[in-house]
Every structure is written in C-alpha cells, then in structure tokens.
Tab-separated table of C-alpha atoms in Angstrom:
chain	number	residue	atom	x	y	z
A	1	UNK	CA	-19.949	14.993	-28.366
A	2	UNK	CA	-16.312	13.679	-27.165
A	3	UNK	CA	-14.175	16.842	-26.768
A	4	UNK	CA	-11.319	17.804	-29.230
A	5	UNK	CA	-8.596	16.796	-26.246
A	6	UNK	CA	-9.243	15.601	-22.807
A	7	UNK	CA	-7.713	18.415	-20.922
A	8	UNK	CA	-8.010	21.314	-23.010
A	9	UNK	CA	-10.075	22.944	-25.907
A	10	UNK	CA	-8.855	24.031	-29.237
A	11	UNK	CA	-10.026	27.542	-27.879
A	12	UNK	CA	-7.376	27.254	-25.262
A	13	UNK	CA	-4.476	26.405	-27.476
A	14	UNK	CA	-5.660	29.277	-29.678
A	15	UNK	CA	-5.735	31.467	-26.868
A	16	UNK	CA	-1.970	30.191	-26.153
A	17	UNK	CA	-1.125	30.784	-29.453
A	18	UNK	CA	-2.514	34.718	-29.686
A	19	UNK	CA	-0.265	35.321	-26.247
A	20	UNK	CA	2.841	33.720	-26.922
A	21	UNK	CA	4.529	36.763	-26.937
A	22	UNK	CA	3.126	36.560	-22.751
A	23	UNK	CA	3.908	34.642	-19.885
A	24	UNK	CA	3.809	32.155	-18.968
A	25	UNK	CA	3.590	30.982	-22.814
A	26	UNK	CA	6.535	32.911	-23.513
A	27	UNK	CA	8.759	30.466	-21.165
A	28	UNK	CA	6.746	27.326	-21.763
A	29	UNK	CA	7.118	26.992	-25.391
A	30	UNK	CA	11.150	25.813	-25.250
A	31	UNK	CA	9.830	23.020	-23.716
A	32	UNK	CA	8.212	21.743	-26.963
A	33	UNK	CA	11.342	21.493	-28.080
A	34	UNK	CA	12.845	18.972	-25.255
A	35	UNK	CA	14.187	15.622	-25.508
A	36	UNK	CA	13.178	14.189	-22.347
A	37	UNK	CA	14.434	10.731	-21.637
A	38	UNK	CA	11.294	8.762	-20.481
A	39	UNK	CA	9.131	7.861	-23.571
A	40	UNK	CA	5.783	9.101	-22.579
A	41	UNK	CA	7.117	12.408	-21.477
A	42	UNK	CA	8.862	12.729	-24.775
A	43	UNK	CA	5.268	11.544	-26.385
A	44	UNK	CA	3.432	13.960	-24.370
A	45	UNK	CA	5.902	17.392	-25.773
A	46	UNK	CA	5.737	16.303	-29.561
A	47	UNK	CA	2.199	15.769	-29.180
A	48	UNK	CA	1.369	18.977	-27.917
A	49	UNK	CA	4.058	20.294	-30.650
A	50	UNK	CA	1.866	18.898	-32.898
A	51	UNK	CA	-1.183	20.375	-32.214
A	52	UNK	CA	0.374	23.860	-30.811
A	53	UNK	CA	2.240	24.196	-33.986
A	54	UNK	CA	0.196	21.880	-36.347
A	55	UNK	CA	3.948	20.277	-36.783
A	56	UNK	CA	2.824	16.889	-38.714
A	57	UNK	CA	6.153	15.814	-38.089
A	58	UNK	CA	6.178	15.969	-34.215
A	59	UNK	CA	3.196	14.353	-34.478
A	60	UNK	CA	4.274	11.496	-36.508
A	61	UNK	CA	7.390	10.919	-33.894
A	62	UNK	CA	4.525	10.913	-31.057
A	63	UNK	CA	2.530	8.408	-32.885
A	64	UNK	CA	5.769	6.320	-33.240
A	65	UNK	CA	6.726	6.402	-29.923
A	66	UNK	CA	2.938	5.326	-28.489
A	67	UNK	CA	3.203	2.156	-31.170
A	68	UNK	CA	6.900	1.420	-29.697
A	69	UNK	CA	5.062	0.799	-25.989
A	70	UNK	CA	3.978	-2.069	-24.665
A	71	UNK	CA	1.029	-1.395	-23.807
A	72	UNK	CA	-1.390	-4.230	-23.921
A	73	UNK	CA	-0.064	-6.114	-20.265
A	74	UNK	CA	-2.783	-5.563	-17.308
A	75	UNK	CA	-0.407	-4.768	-15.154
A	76	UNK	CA	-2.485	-2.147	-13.468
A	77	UNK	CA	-1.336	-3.167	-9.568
A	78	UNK	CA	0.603	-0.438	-8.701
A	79	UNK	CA	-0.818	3.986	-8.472
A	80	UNK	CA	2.276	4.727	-10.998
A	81	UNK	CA	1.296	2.193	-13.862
A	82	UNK	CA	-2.100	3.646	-13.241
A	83	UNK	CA	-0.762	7.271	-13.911
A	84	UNK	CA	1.034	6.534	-16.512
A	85	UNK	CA	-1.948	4.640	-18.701
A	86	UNK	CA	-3.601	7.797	-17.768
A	87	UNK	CA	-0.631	9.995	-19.331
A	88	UNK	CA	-0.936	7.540	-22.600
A	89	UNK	CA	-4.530	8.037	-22.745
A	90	UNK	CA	-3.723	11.885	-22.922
A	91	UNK	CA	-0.995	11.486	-25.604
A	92	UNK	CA	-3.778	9.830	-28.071
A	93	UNK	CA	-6.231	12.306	-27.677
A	94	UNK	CA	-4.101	15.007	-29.158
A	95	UNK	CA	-3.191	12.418	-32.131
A	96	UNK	CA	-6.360	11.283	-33.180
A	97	UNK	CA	-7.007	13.932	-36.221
A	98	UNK	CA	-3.271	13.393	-37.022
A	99	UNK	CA	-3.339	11.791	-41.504
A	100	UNK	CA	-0.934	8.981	-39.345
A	101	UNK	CA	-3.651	7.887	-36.551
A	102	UNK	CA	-5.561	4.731	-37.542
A	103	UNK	CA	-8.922	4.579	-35.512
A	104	UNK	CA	-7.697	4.177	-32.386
A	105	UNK	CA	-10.754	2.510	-30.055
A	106	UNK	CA	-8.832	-0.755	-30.390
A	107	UNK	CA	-6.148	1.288	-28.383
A	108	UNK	CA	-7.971	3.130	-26.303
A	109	UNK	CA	-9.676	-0.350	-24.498
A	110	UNK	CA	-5.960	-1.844	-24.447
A	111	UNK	CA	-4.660	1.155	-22.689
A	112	UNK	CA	-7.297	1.322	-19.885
A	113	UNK	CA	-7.096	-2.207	-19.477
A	114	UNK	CA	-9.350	-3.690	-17.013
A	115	UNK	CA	-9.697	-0.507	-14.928
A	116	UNK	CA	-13.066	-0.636	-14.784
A	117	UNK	CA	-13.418	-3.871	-13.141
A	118	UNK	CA	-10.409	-3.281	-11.014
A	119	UNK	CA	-12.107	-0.186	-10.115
A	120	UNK	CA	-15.447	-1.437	-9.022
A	121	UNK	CA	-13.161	-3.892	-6.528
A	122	UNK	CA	-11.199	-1.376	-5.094
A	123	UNK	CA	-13.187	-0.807	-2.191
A	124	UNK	CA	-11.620	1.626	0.411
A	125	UNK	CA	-8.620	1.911	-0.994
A	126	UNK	CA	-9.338	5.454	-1.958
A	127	UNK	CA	-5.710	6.993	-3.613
A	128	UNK	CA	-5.841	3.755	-5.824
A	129	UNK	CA	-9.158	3.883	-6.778
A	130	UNK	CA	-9.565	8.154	-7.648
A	131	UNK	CA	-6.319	7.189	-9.957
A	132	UNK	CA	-8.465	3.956	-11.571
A	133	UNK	CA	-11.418	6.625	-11.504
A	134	UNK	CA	-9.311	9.105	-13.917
A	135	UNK	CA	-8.161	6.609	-16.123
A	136	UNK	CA	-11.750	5.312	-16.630
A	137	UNK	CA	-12.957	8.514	-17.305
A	138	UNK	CA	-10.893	9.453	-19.636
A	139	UNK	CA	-11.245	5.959	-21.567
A	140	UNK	CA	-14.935	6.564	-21.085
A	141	UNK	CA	-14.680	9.873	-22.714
A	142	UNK	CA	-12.879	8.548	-25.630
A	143	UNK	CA	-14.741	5.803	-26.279
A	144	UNK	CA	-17.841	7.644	-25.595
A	145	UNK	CA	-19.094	5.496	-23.426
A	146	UNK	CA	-21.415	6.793	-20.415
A	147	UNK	CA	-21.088	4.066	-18.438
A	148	UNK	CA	-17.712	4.667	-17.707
A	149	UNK	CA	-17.874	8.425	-17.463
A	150	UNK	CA	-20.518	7.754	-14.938
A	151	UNK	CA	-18.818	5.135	-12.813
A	152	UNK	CA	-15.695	7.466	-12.680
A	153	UNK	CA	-18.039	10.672	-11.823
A	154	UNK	CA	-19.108	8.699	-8.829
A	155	UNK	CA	-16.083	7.752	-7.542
A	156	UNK	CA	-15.403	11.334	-7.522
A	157	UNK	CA	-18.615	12.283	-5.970
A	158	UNK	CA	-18.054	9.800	-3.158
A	159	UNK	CA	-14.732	11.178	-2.378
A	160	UNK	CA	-15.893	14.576	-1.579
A	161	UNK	CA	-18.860	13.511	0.064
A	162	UNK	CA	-17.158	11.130	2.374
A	163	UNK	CA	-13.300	11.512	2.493
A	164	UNK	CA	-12.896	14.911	2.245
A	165	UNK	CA	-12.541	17.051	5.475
A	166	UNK	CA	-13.667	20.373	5.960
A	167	UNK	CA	-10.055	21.134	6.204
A	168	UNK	CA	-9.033	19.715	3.008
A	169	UNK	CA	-7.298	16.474	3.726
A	170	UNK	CA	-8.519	12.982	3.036
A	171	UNK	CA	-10.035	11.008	5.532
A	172	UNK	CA	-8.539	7.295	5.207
A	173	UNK	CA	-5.347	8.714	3.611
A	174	UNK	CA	-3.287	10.913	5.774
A	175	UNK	CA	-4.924	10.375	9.112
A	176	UNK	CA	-3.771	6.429	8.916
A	177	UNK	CA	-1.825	5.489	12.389
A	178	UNK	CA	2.020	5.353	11.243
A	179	UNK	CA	0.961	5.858	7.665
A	180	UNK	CA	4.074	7.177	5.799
A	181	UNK	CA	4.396	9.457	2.295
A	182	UNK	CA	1.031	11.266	3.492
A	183	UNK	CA	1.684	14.592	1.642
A	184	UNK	CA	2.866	12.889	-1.529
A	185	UNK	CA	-0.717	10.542	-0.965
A	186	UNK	CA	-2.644	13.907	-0.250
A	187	UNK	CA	-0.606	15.681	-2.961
A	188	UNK	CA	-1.813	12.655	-5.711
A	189	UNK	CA	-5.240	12.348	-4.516
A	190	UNK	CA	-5.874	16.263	-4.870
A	191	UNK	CA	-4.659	15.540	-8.810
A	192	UNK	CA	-6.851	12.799	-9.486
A	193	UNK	CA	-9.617	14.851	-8.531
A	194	UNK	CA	-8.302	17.925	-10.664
A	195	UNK	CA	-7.695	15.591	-13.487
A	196	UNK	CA	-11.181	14.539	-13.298
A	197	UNK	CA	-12.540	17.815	-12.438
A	198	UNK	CA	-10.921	19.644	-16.009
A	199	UNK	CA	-11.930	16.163	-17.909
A	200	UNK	CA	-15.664	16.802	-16.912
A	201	UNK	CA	-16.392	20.340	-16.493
A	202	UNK	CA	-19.907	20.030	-14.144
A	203	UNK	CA	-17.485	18.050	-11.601
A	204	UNK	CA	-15.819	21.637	-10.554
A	205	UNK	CA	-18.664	22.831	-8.884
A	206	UNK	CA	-19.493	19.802	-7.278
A	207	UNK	CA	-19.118	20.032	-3.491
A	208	UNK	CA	-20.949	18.670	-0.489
A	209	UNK	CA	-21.459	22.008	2.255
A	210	UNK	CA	-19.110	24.037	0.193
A	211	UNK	CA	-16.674	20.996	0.514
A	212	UNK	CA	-14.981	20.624	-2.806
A	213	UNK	CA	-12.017	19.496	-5.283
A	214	UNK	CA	-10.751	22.970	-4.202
A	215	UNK	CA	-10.836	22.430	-0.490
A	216	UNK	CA	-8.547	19.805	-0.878
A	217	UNK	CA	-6.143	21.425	-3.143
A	218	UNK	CA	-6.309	24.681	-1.213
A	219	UNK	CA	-5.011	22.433	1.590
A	220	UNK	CA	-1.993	20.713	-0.274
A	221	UNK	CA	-1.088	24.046	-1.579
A	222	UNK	CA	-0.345	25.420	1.698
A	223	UNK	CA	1.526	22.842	3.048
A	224	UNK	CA	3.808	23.380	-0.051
A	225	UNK	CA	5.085	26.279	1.368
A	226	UNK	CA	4.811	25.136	4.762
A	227	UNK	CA	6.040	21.839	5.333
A	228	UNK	CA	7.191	22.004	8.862
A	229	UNK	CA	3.527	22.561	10.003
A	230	UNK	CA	2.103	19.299	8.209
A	231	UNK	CA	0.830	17.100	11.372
A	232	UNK	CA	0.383	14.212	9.485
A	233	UNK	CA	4.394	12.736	9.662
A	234	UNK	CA	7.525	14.006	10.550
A	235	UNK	CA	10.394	15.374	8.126
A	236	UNK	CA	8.766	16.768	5.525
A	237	UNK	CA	11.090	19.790	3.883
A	238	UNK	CA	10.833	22.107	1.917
A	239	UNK	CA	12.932	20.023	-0.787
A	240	UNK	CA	10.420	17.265	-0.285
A	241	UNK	CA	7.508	19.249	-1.456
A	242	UNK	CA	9.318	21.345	-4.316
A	243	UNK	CA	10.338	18.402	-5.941
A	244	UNK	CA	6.819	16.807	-5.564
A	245	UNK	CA	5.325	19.751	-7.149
A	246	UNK	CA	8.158	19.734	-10.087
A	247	UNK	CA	7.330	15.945	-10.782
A	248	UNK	CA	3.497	15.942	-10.465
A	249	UNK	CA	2.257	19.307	-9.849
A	250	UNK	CA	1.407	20.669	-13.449
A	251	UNK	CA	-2.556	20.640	-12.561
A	252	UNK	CA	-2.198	22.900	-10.025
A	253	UNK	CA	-2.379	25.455	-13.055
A	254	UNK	CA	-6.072	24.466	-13.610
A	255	UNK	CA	-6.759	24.592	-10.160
A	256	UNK	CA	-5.475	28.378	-10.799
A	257	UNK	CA	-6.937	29.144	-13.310
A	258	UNK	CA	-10.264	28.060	-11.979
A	259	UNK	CA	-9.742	29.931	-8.759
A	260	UNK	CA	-6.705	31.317	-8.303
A	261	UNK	CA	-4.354	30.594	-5.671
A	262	UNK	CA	-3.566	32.556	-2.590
A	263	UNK	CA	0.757	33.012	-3.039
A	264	UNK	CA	0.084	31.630	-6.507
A	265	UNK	CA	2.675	34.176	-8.199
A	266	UNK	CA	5.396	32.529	-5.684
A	267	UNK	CA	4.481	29.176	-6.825
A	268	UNK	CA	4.837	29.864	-10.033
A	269	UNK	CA	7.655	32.271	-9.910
A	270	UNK	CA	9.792	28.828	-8.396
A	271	UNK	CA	8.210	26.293	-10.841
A	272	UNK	CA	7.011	27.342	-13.922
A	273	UNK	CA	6.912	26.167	-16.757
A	274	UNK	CA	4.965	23.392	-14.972
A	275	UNK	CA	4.826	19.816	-17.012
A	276	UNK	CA	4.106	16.453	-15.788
A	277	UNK	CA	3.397	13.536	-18.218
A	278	UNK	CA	1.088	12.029	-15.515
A	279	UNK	CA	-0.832	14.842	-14.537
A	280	UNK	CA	-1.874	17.102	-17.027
A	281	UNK	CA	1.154	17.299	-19.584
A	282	UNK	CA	2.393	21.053	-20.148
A	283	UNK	CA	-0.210	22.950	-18.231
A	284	UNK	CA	1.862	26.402	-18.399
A	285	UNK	CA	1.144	26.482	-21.871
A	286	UNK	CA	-2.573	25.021	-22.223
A	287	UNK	CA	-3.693	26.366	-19.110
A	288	UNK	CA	-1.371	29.363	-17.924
A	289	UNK	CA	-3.889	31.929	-19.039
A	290	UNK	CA	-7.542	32.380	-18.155
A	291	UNK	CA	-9.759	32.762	-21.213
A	292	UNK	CA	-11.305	36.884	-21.187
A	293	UNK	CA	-14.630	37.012	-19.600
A	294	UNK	CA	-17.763	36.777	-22.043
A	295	UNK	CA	-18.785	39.983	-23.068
A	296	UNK	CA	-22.709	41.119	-21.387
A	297	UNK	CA	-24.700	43.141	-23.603
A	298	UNK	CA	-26.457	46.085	-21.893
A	299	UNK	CA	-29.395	47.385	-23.438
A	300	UNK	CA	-31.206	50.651	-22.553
C-alpha cells in the first residue's frame, strides 16, 4: 500500500499536533507561516500547512505553485537539480488527497524524469547516483512501482556494503587525492541515505558488520562540531559546517529520532527549527518527537 506521505505518517503529524504546546513543535510551527523566496521551499511550508492544519487554502497555493514550475526538462546533470526533483516529489505527496489535485501519475513520471536510466549509468559516481537512488525511490513509491523501489534499495545496499568505512566516511568520496568540498560530499551522501532510509523503513536496519546509514551519519555529525579535525581538506570552519547543516541538515532529526545523537541537544539548541526543501522539508515539526513506546501487556 503506498504510504499517506513519503517521509512521515499521518500518526506523526497527529502526534505533532497533540504536542504543540512542546518543543520543538512549539518553535517550528511559525515557520508554516513563512514566505520564503525560492518556490519549492515556499511549496514545501504551505503544503505541510495544509496537511498540519487541514488549511485547504495553503494547499491550493502549494498546488499552484507546483503547476507554475517547469518541470518537464531532463535536465537531471547536475546533484542540485537532482535534489530539488526530489523536494518536488515530496511537495505532491502531501497534495494528493487535496479536492484541487488531479491524478497526479502523469506528474509524478515527468518529475523523476529519466532517473532511472540515468541511474543504472551512473556507475561509480556514487554522491550522484545515492541522490538519483532517492529520487527513484520516491517516484517508485508513488507510482507504486517495485521495480523502482527495488533498483533504488540496491543502490543503497551497495553503498553500505562497499563505500562505507567502518569509520563512517565514504570510500570514493572524501578519500579522492585533491578532492575538494569533501564534508559538504560526505554531509549529502549521509542524507541520501537518510532520505532513503525514512522512505523505506526495513532500509534502517540494514548494515553490513554493524556498518550502517548510522555509521556514516554518526561520522558527519561529529565533524560538525569539530571541523578543525576533518583530515580530508584543509579550512573547514566552524561557519562552513553550521551553515551546511542550516541549508541541508533537516534529516538529521530522523537520524535522532531513530537513535539519538550524542551532543544532540547542542545541535539542536543552535539550529532548530530545522527545514530544508531538499532534504526532508520541516523535520522539527514531523519528526522532532519520538512516537511513545507500544504498550506490553503482562499477564500473570
């Protein structure tokens, strides 16, 4: 059965909803109510208005903007066109029980483009081809088709199998001779695989001798704080990494909320409400709390 959203349930917007009164929903929700400039990030906060607030309206001026884009070009050559298809992708799901949405499967293909060819070809490039991966699954998982979901899951598989160190960096990615923007690289290849992760649940506990998704997030998390230790290339700051994390770190509240981080309440303290329209949309607000542990019935 596809799920309600790609990234969330409608049990964790309810959950949202009974704790608003809480952080961090308490200092998330204002952001529903921003105007951001770029189009998809706009999209993505009256989208989420929509189904946070059932607000029809907000909903409506989502569904607007998505039909304003031009989004029909394969133009699919460079990582940030592929993270922002991705982002679109993420906007429709939340719009597709709106009384506006016209069956949107047409949309879905044009959106995710050729991805799936141009994801079968992408050989070793790994960063490019874990971005392709997400966007395939997620058009997979919209369109309900296996075969992408499948191609995608592999992708992922392979990465932590074979690019993944014990350490947590990527093989092929950071450890390239004079390779330059390695924690940004590292930073976006750890979302990609979070992004995947949340989209298909089984792919958290994946790992290959207790390598995982984690390992390599619990390794760009550290280096967040401690930039002057990261071997990989001179000069990274402080600065460098906080404003990484402000423009693309939002799914490092899943990783947190699926095992939570070590300095995690400094993180947060500096950045929260986390949002980014390319990875993971408001994530304060639809994954900022961890749902209560199932009750276990004891019988004597």
């Amino acid at each position: 059965m596809t799920p309600k959203y790609l990234l969330f349930s409608a049990s964790d917007l309810q959950l949202a909803r009974d704790n608003r009164d809480r952080e961090p929903i308490r200092g998330a929700l204002p952001r529903l109510d921003g105007q951001p400039a770029d189009a998809l990030a706009l999209a993505q906060l009256q989208a989420l208005r929509y189904v946070f607030h059932d607000d029809a309206a907000a909903g409506r001026r989502a569904i607007e903007i998505v039909r304003r884009q031009d989004l029909s070009g394969d133009d699919l050559a460079g990582l940030s066109a592929i993270k922002r298809r991705f982002g679109w992708l993420s906007v429709m799901s939340l719009l597709r029980d709106h009384p506006d949405w016209r069956d949107g499967a047409c949309d879905f293909r044009v959106v995710a483009g050729d991805a799936r060819q141009q994801l079968d070809a992408a050989g070793e490039v790994l960063l490019r081809a874990l971005w392709l991966a997400t966007l395939v699954m997620a058009a997979g998982i919209l369109l309900k088709d296996e075969e992408r979901v499948a191609s995608a899951a592999s992708t992922y598989r392979r990465a932590v199998d074979q690019h993944i160190h014990p350490e947590g960096y990527f093989k092929g990615i950071v450890d390239v001779d004079g390779a330059s923007g390695t924690y940004q690289a590292q930073f976006a290849a750890t979302g990609a695989l979070v992004l995947m992760s949340e989209m298909a649940q089984d792919l958290w506990s994946y790992n290959n001798r207790a390598v995982s998704a984690n390992t390599a997030a619990t390794y760009t998390f550290y280096y967040y704080f401690f930039p002057e230790r990261w071997r990989w290339e001179g000069g990274l700051t402080r600065e460098i990494t906080m404003d990484i994390m402000r423009r693309e770190g939002a799914y490092f509240e899943m990783v947190n909320r699926r095992s939570p981080l070590r300095g995690g309440e400094e993180l947060f303290a500096e950045q929260r409400p986390l949002f980014s329209a390319v990875a993971g949309g408001l994530t304060s607000l639809t994954h900022g709390l961890k749902p209560p542990a199932k009750k276990r019935w004891r019988f004597f």
